[in-house]
Tab-separated table of C-alpha atoms in Angstrom:
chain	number	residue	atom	x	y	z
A	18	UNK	CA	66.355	85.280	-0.569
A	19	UNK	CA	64.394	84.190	2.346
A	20	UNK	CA	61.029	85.159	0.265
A	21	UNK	CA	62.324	82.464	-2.524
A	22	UNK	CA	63.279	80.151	0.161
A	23	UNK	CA	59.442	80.259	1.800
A	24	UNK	CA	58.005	80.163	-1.829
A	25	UNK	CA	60.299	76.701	-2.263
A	26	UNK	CA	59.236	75.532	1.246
A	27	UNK	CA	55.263	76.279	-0.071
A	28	UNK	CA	56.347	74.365	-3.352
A	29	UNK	CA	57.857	71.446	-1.716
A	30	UNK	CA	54.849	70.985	0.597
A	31	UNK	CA	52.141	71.124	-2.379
A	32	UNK	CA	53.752	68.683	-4.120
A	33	UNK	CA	53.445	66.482	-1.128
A	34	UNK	CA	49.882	67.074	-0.466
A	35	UNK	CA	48.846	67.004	-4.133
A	36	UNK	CA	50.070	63.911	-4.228
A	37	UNK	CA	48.282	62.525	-1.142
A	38	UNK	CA	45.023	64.048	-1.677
A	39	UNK	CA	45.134	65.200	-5.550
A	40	UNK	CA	45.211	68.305	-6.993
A	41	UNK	CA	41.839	69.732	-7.236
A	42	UNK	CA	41.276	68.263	-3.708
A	43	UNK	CA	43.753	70.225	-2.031
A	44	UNK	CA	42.321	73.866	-0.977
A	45	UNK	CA	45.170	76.681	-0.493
A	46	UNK	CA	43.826	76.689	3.387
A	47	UNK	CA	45.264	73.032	3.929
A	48	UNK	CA	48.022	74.307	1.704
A	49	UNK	CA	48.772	77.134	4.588
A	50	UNK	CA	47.653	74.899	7.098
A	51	UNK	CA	49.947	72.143	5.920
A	52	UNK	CA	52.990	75.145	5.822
A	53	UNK	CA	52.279	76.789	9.274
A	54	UNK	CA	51.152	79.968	7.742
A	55	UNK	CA	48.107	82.119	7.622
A	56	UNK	CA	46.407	80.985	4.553
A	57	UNK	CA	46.283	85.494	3.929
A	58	UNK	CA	50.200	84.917	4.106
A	59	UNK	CA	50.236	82.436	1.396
A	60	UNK	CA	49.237	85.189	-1.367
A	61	UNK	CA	52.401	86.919	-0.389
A	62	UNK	CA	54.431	83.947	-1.902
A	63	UNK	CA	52.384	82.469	-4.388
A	64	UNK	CA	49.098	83.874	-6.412
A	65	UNK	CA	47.786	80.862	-6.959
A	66	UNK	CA	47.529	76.869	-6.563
A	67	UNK	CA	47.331	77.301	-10.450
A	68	UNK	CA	50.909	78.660	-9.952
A	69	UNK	CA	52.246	76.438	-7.907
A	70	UNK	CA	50.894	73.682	-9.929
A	71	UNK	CA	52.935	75.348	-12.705
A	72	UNK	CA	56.294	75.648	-10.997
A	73	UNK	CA	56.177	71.850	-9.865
A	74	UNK	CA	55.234	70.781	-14.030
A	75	UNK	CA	57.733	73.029	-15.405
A	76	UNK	CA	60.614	72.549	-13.012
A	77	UNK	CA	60.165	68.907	-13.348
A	78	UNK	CA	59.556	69.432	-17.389
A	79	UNK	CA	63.001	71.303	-16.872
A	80	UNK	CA	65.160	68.489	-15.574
A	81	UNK	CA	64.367	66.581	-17.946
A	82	UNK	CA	64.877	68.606	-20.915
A	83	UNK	CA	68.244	68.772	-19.040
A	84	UNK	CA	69.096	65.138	-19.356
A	85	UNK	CA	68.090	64.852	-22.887
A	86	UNK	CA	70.558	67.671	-23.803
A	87	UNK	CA	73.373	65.757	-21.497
A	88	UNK	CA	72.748	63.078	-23.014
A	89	UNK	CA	72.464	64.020	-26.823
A	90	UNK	CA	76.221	65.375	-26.448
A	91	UNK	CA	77.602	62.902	-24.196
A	92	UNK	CA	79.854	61.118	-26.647
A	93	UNK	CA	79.261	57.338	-26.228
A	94	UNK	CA	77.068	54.596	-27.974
A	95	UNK	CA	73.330	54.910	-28.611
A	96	UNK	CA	73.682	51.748	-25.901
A	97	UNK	CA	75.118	54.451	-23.187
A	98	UNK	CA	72.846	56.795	-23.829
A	99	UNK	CA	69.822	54.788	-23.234
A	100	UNK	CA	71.653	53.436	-20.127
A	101	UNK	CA	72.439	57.084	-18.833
A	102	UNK	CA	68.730	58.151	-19.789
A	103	UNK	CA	67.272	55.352	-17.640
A	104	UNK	CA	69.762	56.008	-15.201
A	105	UNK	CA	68.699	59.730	-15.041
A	106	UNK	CA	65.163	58.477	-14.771
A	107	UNK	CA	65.543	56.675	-11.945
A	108	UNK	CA	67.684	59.925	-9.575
A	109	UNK	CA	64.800	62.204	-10.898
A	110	UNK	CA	61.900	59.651	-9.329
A	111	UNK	CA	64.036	59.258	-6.114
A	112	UNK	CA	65.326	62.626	-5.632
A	113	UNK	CA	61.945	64.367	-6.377
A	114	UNK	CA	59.244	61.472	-5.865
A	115	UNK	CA	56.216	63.893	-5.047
A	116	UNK	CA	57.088	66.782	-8.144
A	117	UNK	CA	57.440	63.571	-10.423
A	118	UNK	CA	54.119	62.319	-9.685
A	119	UNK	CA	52.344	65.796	-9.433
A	120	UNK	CA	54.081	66.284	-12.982
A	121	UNK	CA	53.048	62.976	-14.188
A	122	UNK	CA	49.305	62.709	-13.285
A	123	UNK	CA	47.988	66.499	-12.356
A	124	UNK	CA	49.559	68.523	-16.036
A	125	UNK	CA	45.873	67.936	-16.893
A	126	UNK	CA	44.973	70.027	-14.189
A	127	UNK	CA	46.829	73.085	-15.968
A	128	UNK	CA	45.268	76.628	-17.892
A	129	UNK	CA	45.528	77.187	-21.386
A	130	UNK	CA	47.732	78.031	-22.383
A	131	UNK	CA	50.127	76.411	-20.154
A	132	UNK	CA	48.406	72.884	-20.816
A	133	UNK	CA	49.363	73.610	-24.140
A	134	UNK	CA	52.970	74.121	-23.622
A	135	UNK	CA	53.493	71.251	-21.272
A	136	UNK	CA	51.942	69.065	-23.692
A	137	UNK	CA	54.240	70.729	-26.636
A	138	UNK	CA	57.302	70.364	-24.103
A	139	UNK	CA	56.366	66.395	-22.931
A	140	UNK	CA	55.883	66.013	-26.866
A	141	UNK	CA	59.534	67.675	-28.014
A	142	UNK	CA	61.477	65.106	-25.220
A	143	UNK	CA	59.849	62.488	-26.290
A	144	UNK	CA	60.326	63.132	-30.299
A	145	UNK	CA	64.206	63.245	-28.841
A	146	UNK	CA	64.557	60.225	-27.191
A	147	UNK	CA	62.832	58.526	-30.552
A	148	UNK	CA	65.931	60.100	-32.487
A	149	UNK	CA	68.027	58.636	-29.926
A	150	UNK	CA	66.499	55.205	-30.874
A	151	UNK	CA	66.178	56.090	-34.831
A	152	UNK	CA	69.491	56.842	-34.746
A	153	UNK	CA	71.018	53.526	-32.412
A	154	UNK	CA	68.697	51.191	-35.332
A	155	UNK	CA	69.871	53.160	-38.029
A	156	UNK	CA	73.774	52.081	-36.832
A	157	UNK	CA	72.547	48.551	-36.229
A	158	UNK	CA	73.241	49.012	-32.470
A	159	UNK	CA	69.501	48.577	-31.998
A	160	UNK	CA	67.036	46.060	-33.147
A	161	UNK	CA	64.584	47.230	-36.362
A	162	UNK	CA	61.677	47.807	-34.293
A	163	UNK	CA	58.773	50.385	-34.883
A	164	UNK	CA	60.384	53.665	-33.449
A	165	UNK	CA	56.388	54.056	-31.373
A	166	UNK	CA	56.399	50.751	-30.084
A	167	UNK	CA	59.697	51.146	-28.912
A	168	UNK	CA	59.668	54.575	-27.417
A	169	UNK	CA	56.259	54.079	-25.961
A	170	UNK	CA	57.260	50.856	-24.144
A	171	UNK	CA	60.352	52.476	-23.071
A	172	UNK	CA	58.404	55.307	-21.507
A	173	UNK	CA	56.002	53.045	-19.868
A	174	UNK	CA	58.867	51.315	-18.238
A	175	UNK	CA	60.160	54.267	-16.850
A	176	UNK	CA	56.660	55.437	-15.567
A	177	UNK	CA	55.656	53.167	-13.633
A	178	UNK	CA	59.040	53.662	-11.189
A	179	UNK	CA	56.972	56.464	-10.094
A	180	UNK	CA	53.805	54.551	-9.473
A	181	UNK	CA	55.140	51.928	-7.916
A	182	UNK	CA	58.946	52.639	-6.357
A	183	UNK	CA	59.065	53.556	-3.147
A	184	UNK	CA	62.445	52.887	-0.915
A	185	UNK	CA	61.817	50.973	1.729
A	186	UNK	CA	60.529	48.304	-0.741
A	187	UNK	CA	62.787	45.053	-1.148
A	188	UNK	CA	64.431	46.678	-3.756
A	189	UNK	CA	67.306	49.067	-3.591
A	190	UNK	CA	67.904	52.002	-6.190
A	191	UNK	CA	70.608	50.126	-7.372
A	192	UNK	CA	69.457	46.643	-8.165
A	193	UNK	CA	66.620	48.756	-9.686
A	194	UNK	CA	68.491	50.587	-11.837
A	195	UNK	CA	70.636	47.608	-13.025
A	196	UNK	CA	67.638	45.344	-13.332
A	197	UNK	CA	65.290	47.447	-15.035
A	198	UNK	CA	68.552	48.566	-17.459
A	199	UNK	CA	69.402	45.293	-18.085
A	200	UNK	CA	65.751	44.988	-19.317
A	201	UNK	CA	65.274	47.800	-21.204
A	202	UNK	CA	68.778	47.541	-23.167
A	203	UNK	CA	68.766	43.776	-23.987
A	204	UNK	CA	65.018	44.225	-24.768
A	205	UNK	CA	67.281	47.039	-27.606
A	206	UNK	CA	69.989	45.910	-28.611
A	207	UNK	CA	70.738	43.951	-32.138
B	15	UNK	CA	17.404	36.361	-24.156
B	16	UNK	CA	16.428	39.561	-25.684
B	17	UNK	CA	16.700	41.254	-22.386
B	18	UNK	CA	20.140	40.001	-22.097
B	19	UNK	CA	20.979	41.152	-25.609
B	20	UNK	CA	19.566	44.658	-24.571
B	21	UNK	CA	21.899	44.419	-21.108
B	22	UNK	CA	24.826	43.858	-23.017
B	23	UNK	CA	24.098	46.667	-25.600
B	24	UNK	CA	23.483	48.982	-22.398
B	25	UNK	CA	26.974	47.930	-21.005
B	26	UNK	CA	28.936	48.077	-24.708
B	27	UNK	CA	27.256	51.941	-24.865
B	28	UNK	CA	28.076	52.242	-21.111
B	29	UNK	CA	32.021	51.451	-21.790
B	30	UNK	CA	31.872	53.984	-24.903
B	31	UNK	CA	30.706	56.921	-22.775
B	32	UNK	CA	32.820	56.190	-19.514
B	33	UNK	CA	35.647	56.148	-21.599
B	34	UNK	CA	35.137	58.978	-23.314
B	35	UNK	CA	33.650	61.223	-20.505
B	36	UNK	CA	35.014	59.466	-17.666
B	37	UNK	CA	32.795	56.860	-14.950
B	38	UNK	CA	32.057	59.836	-13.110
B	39	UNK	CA	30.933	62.731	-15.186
B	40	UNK	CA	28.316	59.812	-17.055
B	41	UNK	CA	25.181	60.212	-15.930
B	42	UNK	CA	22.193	57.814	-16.401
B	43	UNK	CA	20.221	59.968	-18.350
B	44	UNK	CA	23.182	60.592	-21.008
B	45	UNK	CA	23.371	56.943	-21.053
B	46	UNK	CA	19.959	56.262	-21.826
B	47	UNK	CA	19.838	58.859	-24.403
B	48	UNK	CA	22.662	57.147	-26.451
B	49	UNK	CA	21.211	53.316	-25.889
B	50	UNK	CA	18.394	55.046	-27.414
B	51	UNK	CA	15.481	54.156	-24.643
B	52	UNK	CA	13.372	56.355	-21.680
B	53	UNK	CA	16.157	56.562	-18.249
B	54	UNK	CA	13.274	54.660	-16.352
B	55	UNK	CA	13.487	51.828	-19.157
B	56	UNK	CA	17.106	51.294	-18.243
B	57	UNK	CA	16.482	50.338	-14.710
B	58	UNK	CA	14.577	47.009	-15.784
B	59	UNK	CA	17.814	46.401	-17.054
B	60	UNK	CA	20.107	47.449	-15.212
B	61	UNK	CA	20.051	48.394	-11.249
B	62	UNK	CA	22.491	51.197	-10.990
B	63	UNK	CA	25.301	52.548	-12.748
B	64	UNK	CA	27.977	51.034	-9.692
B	65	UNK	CA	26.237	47.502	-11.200
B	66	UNK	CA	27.713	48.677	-14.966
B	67	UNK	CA	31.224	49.453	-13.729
B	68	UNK	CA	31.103	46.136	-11.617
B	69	UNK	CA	29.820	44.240	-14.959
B	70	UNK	CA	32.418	46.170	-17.070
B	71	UNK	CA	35.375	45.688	-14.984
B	72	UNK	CA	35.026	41.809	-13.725
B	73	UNK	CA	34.200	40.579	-17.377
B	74	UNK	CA	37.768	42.188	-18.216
B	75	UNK	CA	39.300	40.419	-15.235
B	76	UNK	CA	37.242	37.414	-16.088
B	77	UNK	CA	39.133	37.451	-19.809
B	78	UNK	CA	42.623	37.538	-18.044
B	79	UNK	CA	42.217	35.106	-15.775
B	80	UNK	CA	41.102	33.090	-18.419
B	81	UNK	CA	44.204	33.978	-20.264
B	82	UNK	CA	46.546	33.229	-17.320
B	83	UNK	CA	45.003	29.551	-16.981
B	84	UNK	CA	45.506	28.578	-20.578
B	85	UNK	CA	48.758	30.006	-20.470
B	86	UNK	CA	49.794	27.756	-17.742
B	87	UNK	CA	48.297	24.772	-18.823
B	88	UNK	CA	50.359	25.200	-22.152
B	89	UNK	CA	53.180	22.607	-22.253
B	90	UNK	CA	55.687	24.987	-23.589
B	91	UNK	CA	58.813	26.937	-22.805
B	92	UNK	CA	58.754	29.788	-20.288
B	93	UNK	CA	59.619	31.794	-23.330
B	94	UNK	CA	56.151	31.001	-25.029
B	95	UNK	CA	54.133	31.225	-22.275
B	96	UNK	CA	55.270	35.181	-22.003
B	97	UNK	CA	54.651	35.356	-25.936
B	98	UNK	CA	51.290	34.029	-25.481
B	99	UNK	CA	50.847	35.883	-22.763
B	100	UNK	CA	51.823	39.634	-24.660
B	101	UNK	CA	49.421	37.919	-27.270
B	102	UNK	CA	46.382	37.638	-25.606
B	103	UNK	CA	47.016	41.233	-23.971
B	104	UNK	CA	47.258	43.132	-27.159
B	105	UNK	CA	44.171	40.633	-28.797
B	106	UNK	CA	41.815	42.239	-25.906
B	107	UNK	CA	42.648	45.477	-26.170
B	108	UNK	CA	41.982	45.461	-29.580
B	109	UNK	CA	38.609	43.427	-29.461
B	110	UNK	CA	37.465	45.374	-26.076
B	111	UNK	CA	39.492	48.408	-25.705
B	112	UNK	CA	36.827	50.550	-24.201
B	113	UNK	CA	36.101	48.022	-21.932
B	114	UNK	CA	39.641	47.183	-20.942
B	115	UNK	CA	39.696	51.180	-20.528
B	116	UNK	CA	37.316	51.476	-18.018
B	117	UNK	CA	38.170	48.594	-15.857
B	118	UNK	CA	41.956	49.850	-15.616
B	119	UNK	CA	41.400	53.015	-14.829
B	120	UNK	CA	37.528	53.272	-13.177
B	121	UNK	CA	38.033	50.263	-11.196
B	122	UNK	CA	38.985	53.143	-8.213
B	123	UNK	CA	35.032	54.022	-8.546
B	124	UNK	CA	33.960	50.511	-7.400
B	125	UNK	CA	32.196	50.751	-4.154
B	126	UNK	CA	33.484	47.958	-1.411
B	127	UNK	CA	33.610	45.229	-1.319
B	128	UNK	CA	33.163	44.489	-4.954
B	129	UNK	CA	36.665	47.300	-4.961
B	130	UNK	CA	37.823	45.155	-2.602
B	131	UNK	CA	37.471	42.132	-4.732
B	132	UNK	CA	38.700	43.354	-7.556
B	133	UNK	CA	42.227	44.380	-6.143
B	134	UNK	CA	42.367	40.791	-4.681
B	135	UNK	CA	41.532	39.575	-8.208
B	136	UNK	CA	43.988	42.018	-9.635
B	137	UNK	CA	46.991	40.933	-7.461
B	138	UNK	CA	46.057	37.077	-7.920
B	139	UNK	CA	46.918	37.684	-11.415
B	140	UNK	CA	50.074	39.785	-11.193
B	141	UNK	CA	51.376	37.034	-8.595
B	142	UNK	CA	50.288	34.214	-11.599
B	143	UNK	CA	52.647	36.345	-13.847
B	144	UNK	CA	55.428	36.732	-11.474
B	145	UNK	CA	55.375	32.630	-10.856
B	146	UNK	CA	56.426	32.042	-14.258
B	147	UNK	CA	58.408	34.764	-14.691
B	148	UNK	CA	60.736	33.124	-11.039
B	149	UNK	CA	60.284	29.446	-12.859
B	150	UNK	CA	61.642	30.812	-15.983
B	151	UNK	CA	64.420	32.590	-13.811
B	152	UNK	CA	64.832	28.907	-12.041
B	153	UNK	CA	65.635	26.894	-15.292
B	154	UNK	CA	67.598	29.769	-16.700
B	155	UNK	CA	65.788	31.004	-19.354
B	156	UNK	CA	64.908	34.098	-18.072
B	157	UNK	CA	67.560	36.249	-16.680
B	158	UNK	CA	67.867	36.434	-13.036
B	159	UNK	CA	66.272	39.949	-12.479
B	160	UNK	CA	64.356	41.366	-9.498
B	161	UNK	CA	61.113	39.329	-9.780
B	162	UNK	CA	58.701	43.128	-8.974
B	163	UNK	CA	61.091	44.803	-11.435
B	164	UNK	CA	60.352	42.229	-14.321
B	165	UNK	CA	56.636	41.899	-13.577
B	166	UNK	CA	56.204	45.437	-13.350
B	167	UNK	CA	58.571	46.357	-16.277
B	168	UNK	CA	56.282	43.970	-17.926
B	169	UNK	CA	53.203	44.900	-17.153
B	170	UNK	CA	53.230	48.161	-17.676
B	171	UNK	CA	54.408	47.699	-21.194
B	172	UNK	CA	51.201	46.032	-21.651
B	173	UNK	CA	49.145	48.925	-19.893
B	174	UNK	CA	50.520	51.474	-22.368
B	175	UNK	CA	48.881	49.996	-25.242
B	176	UNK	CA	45.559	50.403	-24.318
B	177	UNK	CA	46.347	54.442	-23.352
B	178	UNK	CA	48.301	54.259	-26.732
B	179	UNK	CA	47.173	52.092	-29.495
B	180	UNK	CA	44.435	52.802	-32.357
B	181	UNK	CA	43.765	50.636	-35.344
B	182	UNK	CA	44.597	53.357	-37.368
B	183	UNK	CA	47.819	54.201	-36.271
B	184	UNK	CA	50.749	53.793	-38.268
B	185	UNK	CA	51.448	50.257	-36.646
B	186	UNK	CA	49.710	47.786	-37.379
B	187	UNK	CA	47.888	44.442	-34.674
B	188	UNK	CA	50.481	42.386	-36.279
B	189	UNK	CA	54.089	44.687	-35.878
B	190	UNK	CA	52.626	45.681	-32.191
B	191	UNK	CA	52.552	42.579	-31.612
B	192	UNK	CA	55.643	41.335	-33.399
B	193	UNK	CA	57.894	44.351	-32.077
B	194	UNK	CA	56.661	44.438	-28.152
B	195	UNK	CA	56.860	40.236	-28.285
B	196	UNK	CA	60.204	40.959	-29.526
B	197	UNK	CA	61.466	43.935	-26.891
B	198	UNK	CA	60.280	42.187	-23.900
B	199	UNK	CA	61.177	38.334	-24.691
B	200	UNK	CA	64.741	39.725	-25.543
B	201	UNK	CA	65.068	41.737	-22.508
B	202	UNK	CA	63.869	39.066	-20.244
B	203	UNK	CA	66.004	35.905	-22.199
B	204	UNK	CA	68.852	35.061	-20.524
C-alpha cells in the first residue's frame, strides 16, 4: 500500500514536470530530484519514464472511456448527453490539469505498441461520441450537419480548455461550463 | 524578378518539408536537395533557415490581418462579419495549408524578437476578434457569453481544420464551410 502510494506520488509529480519542461526533456534524475528520492530509488517504483508516461495516457484514456459509458446509458436526450459530456470534460481538465495535458500532447511520445493502442483507444471514444451525434440528428434533436465537422469542432472546443483554462483566470468553472455549453449545444440543436 | 520567383519556390518547398518533417528536424541540405539546386546556391537566396520560418509565418499573419480589416470595414451585421470571418479561415487553409501549418505550430522556433513580434501580432488579432464578438454581444445579436470563452471556443474551431481537413476527405470546401458557418453562428446567435 505505501509502495502504490509512492508510485502515485512519482506519477503525480511527472505529470507536473512533463508538463513544464516536456516529456523527452525531463530526465528520471530531475524526476527523483523533483520527488526527494535517490534517482537508484526511483527503479524500485517505476521501470521506466516510458512507464510512467504510460500510466498518466492510459489512466487519463480510462476516465474517459468512463464518461462515454455513463453517458451512453444515462437515460435522457441526445441534448443531455452532450451537456453531461461537456460537463465531464470540463471536471476531468480541472481535477487532473497536468495528466490531461501530458495525455493530450506527449501520447506521441509512446512505444509501439502502446502508441498503437492509445491511438485505437482515442479513435473508439471518439467514433462514440459521433454515434451520440448520429443518433441526436437522426431524431431531429440535432441539426443535419456532417457527423466530422461536427465531432471535430466539438472536440476542438473541448481541447483547448486544457490549453488555455487555468483557475485563477477571470473565469470561474462554472460560467465556463455554462458558457462554453451554451455554445456548443445551441451551435447543435435543430 | 526571377530571383524572387526562385525565393518564393524555396519558401513553398520550405513549408512542404517543415510540415512534413517538422521546422526542426529540416535541414538545409534536405531543402536544397528538394528545390532541386547546390546548399551553397540557396544562401544567395535565402540567409538562413530562422529567415524561412520568419517569411513563412508573417506572410500567414499578414493574410489574417488582412482578413480582420476587410471584415471590419464591411457594413454588415455582426452575424456576417463572423461568417466572413469562418470564410476567409477555411479559404486559407485550403489555398496555403502547409504554410498556415507551419506558422501555427513552428512559430515557437522563431528566435526573439521576431517571436516576440509575432505573439504581439498574434494577440492583436485575437483582441480584433473578441471586439466584435463584445459589439455583437452589445446590440444583442450575439448571446451574452464570456467574451475569452467565445473567442477561444471560436478559434479553436478554426485551428482544427488545418490539423484536420484534406481535399479529399469525405467533406467537401463547400459543406465545411456551410456546416462550421452554421455550428458556430447558431451557437453564438442570441
Amino acid at each position: 500500500m505505501a509502495k502504490k502510494s509512492r508510485k502515485e506520488l512519482i506519477i503525480n509529480e511527472a505529470a507536473i514536470i512533463f508538463k513544464q519542461k516536456g516529456y523527452s526533456a525531463t530526465s528520471m534524475r530531475e524526476l527523483a530530484e523533483k520527488v526527494g528520492i535517490e534517482a537508484a530509488s526511483l527503479y524500485n517504483h517505476i521501470r521506466s519514464k516510458d512507464e510512467i508516461l504510460e500510466e498518466i495516457c492510459f489512466s487519463v484514456a480510462h476516465e474517459y472511456l468512463s464518461f462515454i459509458t455513463e453517458i451512453e446509458e444515462r437515460e435522457c436526450s441526445y441534448t443531455d448527453k452532450l451537456k453531461g459530456l461537456i460537463e465531464l470534460h470540463i471536471k476531468l481538465i480541472i481535477e487532473k490539469p497536468n495528466e490531461v495535458s501530458v495525455a493530450n500532447n506527449d501520447w506521441k511520445n509512446l512505444s509501439d505498441p502502446k502508441k498503437k493502442l492509445y491511438k485505437e483507444v482515442r479513435k473508439g471514444y471518439e467514433n462514440r461520441i459521433a454515434n451520440i451525434l448520429t443518433k441526436g440528428m437522426q431524431t431531429g434533436e440535432f441539426k443535419q450537419l456532417h457527423v466530422s465537422v461536427a465531432l471535430f469542432t466539438l472536440l476542438s472546443s473541448l481541447r483547448w480548455i486544457e490549453l488555455w483554462y487555468r483557475p485563477g483566470r477571470d473565469v470561474t468553472a462554472d460560467e465556463l461550463k455554462h458558457d462554453l455549453t451554451t455554445f456548443l449545444v445551441h451551435g447543435l440543436k435543430n
